[in-house]
mmCIF file of C-alpha atoms in Angstrom:
data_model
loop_
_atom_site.group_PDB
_atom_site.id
_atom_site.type_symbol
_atom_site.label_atom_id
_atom_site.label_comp_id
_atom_site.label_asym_id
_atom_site.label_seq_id
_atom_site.Cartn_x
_atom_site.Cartn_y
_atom_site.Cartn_z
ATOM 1 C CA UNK A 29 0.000 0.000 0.000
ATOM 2 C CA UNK A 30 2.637 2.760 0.934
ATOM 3 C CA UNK A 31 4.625 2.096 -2.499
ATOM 4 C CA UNK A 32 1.456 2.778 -4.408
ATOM 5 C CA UNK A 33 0.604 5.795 -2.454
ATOM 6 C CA UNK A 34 4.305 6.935 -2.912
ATOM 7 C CA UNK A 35 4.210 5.911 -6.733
ATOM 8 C CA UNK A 36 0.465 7.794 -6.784
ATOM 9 C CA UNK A 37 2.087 10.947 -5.521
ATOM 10 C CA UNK A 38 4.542 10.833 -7.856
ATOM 11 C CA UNK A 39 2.431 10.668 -10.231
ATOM 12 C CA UNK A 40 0.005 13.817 -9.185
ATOM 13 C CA UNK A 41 3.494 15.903 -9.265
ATOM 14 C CA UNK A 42 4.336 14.946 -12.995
ATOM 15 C CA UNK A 43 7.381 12.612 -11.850
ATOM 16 C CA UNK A 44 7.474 9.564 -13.710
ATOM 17 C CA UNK A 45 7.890 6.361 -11.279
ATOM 18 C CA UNK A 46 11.237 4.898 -10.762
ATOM 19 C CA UNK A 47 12.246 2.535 -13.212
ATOM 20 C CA UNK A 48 11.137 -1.357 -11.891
ATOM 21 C CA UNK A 49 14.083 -3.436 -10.742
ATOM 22 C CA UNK A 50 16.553 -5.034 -13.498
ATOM 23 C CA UNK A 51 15.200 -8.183 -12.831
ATOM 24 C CA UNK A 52 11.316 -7.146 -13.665
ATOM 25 C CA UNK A 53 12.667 -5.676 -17.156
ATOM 26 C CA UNK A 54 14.674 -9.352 -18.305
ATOM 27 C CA UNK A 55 12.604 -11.719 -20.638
ATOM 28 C CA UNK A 56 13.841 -14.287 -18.840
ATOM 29 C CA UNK A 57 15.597 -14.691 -15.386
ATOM 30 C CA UNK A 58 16.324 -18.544 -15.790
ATOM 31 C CA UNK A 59 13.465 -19.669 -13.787
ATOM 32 C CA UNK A 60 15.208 -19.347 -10.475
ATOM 33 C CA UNK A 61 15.048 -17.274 -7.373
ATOM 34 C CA UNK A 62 18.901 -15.930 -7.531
ATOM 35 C CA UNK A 63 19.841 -13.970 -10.570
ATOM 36 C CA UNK A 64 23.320 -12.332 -10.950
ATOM 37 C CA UNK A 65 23.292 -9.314 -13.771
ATOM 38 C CA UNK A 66 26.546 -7.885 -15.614
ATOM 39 C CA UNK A 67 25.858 -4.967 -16.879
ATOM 40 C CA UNK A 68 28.165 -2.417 -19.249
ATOM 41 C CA UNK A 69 27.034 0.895 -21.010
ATOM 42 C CA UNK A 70 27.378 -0.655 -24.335
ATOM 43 C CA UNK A 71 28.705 -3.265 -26.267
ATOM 44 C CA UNK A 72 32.334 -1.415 -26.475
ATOM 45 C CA UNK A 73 32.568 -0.782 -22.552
ATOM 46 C CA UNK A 74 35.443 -2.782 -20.546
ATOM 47 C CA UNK A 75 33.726 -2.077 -17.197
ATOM 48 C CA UNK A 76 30.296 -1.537 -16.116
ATOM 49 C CA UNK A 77 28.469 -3.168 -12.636
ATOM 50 C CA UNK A 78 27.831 -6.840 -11.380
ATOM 51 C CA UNK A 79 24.447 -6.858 -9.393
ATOM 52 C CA UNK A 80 23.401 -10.138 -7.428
ATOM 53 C CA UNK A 81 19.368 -10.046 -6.728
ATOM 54 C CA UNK A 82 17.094 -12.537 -5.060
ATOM 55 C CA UNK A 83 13.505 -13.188 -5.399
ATOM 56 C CA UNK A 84 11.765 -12.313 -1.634
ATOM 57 C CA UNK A 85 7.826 -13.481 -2.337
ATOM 58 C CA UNK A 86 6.700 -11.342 -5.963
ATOM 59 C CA UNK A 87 9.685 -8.499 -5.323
ATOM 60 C CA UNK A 88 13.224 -8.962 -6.684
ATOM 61 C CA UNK A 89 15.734 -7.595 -4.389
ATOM 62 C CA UNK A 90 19.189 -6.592 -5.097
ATOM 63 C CA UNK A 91 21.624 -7.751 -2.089
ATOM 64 C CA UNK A 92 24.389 -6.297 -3.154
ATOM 65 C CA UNK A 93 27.024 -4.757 -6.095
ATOM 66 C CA UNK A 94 30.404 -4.069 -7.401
ATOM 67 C CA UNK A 95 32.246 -2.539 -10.236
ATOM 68 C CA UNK A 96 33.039 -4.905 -12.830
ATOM 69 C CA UNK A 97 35.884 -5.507 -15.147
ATOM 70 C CA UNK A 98 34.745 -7.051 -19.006
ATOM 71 C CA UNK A 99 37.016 -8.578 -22.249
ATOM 72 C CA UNK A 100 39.617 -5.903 -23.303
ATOM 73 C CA UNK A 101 37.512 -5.621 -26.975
ATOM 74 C CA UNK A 102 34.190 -5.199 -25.394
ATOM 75 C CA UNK A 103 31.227 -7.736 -25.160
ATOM 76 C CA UNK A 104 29.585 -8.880 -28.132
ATOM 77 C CA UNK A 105 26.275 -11.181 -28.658
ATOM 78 C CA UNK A 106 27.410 -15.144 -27.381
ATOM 79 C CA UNK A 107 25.839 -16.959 -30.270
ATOM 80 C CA UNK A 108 27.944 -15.042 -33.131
ATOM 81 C CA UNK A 109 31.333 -15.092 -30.304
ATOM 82 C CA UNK A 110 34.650 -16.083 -31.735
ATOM 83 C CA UNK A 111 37.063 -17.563 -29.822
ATOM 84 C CA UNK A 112 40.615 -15.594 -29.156
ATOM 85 C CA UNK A 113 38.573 -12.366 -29.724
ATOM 86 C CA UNK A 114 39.415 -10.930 -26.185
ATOM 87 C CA UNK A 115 35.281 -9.946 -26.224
ATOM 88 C CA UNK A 116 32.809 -11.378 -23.266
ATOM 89 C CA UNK A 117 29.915 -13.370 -24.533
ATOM 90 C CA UNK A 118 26.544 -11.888 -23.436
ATOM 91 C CA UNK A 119 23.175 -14.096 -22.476
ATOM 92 C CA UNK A 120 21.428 -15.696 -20.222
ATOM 93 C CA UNK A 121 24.080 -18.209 -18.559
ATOM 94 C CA UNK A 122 23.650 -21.186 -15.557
ATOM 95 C CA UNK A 123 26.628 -21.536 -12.970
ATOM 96 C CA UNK A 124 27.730 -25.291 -13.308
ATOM 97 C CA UNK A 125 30.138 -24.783 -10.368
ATOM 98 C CA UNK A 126 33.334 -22.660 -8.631
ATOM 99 C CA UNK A 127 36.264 -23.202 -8.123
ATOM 100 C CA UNK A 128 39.626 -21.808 -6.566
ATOM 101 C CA UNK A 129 43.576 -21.709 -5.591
ATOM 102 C CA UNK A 130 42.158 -20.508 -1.963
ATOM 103 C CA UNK A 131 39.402 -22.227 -0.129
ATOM 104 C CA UNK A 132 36.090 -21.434 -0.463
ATOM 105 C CA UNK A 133 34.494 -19.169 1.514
ATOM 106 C CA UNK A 134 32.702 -19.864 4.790
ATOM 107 C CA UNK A 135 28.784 -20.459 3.416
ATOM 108 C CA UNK A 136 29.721 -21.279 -0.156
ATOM 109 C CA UNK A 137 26.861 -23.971 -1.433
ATOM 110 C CA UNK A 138 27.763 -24.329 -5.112
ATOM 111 C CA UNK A 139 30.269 -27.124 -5.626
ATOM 112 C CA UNK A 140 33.603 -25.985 -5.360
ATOM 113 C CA UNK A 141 36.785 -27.480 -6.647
ATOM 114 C CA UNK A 142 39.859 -27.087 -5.524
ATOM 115 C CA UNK A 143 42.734 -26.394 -7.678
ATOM 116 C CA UNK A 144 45.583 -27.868 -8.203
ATOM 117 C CA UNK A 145 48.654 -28.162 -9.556
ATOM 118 C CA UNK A 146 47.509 -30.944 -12.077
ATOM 119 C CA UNK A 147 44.437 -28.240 -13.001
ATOM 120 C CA UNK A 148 43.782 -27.030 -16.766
ATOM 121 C CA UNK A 149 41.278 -25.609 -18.258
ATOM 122 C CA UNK A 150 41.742 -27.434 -22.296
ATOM 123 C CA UNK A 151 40.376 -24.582 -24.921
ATOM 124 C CA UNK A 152 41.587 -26.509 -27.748
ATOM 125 C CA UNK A 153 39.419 -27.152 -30.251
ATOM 126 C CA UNK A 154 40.723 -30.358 -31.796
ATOM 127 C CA UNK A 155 40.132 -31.886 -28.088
ATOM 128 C CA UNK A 156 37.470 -34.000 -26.720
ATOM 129 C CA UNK A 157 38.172 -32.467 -23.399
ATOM 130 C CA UNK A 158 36.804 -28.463 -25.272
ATOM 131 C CA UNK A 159 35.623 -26.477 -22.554
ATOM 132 C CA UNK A 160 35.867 -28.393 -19.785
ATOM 133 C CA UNK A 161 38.241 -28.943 -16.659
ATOM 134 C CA UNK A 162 40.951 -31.774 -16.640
ATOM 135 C CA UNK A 163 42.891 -33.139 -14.117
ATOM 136 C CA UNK A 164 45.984 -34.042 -15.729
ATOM 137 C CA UNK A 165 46.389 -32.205 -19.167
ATOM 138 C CA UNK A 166 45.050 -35.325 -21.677
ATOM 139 C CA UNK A 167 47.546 -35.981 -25.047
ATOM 140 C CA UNK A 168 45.286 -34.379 -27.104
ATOM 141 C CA UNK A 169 45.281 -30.973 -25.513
ATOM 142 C CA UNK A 170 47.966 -28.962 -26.788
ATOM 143 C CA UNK A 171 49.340 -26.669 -23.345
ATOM 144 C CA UNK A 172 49.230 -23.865 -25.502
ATOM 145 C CA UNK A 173 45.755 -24.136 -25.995
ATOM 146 C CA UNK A 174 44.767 -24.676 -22.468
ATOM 147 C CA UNK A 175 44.541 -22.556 -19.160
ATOM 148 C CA UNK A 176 47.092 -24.132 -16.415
ATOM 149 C CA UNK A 177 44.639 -22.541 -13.779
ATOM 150 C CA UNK A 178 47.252 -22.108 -10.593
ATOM 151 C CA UNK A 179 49.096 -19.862 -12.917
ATOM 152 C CA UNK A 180 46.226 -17.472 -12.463
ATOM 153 C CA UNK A 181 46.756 -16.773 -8.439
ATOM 154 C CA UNK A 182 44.928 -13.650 -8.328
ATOM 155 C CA UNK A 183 41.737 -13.669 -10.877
ATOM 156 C CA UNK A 184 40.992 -17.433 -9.954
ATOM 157 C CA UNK A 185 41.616 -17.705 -5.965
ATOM 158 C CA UNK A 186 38.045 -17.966 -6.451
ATOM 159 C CA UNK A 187 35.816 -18.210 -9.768
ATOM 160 C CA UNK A 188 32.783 -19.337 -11.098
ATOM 161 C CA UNK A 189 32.351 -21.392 -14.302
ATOM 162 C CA UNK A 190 30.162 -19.312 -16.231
ATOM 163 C CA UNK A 191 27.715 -22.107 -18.470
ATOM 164 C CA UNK A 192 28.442 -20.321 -22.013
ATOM 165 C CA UNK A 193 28.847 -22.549 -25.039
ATOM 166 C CA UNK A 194 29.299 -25.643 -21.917
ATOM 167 C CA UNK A 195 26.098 -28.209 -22.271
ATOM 168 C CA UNK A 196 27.001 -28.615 -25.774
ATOM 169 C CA UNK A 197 30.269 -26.959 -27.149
ATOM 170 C CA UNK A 198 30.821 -25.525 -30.397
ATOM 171 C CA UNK A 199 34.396 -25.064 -31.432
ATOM 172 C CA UNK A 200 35.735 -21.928 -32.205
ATOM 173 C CA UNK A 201 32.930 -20.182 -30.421
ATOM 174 C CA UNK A 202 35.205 -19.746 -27.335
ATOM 175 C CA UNK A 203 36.220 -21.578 -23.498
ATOM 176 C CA UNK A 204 37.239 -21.009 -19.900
ATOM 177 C CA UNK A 205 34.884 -17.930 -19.269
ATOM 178 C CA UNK A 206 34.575 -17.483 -16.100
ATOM 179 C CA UNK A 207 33.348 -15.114 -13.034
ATOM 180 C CA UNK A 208 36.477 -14.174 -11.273
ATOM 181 C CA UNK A 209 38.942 -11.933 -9.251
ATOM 182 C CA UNK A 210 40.332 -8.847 -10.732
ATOM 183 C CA UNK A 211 43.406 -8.737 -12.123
ATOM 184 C CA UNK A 212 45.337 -6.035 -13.805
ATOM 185 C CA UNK A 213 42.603 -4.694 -15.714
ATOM 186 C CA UNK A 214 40.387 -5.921 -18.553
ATOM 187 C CA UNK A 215 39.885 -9.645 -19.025
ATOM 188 C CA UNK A 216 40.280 -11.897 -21.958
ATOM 189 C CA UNK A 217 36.478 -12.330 -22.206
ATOM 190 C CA UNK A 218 35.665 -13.126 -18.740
ATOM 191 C CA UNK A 219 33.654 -11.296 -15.863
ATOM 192 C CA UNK A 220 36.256 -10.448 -13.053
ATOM 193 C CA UNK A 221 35.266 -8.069 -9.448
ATOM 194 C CA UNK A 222 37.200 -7.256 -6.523
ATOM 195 C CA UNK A 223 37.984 -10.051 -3.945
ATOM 196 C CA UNK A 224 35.307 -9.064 -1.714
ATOM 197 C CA UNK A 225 32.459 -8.765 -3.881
ATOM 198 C CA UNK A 226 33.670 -12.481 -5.350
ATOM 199 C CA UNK A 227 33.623 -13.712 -1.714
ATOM 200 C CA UNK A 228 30.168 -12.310 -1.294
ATOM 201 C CA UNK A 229 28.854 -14.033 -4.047
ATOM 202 C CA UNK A 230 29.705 -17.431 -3.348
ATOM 203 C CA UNK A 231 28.986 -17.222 0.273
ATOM 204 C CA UNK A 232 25.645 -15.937 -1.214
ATOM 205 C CA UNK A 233 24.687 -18.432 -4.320
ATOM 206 C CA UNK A 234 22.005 -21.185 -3.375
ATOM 207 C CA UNK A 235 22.196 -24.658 -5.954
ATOM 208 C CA UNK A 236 18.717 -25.163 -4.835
ATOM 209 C CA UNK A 237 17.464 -21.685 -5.844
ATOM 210 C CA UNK A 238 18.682 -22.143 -9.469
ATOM 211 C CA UNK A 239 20.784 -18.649 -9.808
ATOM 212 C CA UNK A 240 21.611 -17.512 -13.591
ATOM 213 C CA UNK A 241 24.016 -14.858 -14.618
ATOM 214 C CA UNK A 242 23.141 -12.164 -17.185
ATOM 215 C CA UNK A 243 25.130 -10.361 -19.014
ATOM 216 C CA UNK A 244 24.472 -7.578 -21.546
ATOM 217 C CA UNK A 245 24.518 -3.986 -21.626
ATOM 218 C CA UNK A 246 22.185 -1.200 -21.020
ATOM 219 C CA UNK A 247 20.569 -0.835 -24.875
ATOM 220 C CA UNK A 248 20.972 -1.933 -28.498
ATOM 221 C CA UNK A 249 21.297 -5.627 -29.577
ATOM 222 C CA UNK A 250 22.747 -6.729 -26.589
ATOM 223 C CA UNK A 251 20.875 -5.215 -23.913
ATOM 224 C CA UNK A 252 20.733 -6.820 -20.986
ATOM 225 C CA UNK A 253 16.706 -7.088 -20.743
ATOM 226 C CA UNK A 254 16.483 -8.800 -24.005
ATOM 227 C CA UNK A 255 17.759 -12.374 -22.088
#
């Protein structure tokens, strides 16, 4: 009742109403009660603002925020994405799991895997292991087409596999993007935050409320409502 008298009295002084929350104005949300939204101005932006919202009865309500860091060329629409093109793959996304170098934060529900020094991440196309984690790096994964992910002690003390081009790879489309730690500045295609915020996030994330990541920008083709 108060928000429609405030939203009424707006009204009778010509303001328009503020705008509904990020999650209201999505086509989709994933079906879930957690949503995480990446956000950039536009589809050349490097930075822009990771939101994490959670559905409390019919209101979605943002917990919390931090400035985030996108590829180095930009972000471009995931189902035209080319792989080695530095660019971060907007959509709709599931969160098949998180890992980390450093242990995972007090309250973190999604699995977590531990890294280790027999970790990769294989991004080469002529494997059977595309896209996916090994233990071990497998014959037919060349190193230099792979992630050795202890290498990475900063952005992946703790990550989040990010489910683009995962339930069914295509080659050449691209690999390994993750949600991760900062490190010097704009990723390869990934989603990276400060420490803290990362931290937040997994001691946040709930399996069993299904959260989703969506990333887009604020208008245009790849706006972030159109997912």
């Amino acid at each position: 009742m108060r928000t429609l008298l405030v939203l009424a009295a707006l009204l009778s002084l010509g303001a328009a109403p503020p705008p509904a929350p990020l999650p209201v104005r999505m086509a989709d949300t994933g079906g879930g009660t957690q949503l995480i939204t990446a956000e950039a101005a536009d589809a050349k932006a490097t930075t822009g603002t990771l939101a994490w919202w959670e559905r409390r009865g019919w209101r979605w309500v943002r917990v919390g925020t931090a400035p985030a860091r996108f590829g180095s060329k930009g972000l471009v629409e995931g189902a035209s994405r080319q792989q080695g093109t530095s660019t971060t793959p907007t959509g709709l996304y599931r969160l098949p799991y998180a890992f980390g170098i450093r242990a995972a934060p007090a309250g973190t529900r999604l699995r977590y895997a531990p890294v280790t020094e027999r970790s990769w991440w294989c991004q080469d196309n002529a494997s059977p292991a595309y896209n996916r984690w090994v233990e071990g790096l497998p014959d037919d994964c060349r190193a230099t087409e792979a992630e050795h992910l202890v290498s990475y002690a900063s952005q992946y003390a703790h990550a989040i596999v990010i489910g683009f081009n995962y339930e069914r790879p295509v080659r050449g489309r691209g690999a390994g993007i993750f949600l991760h730690v900062n490190g010097t500045g704009a990723t390869a295609g990934c989603i990276s935050v400060p420490e803290d915020a990362m931290r937040a996030v997994l001691a946040w994330a709930d399996p069993a409320r299904r959260p989703h990541i969506a990333v887009g920008t604020r208008g245009g083709p790849t706006a972030i409502a159109r997912y």
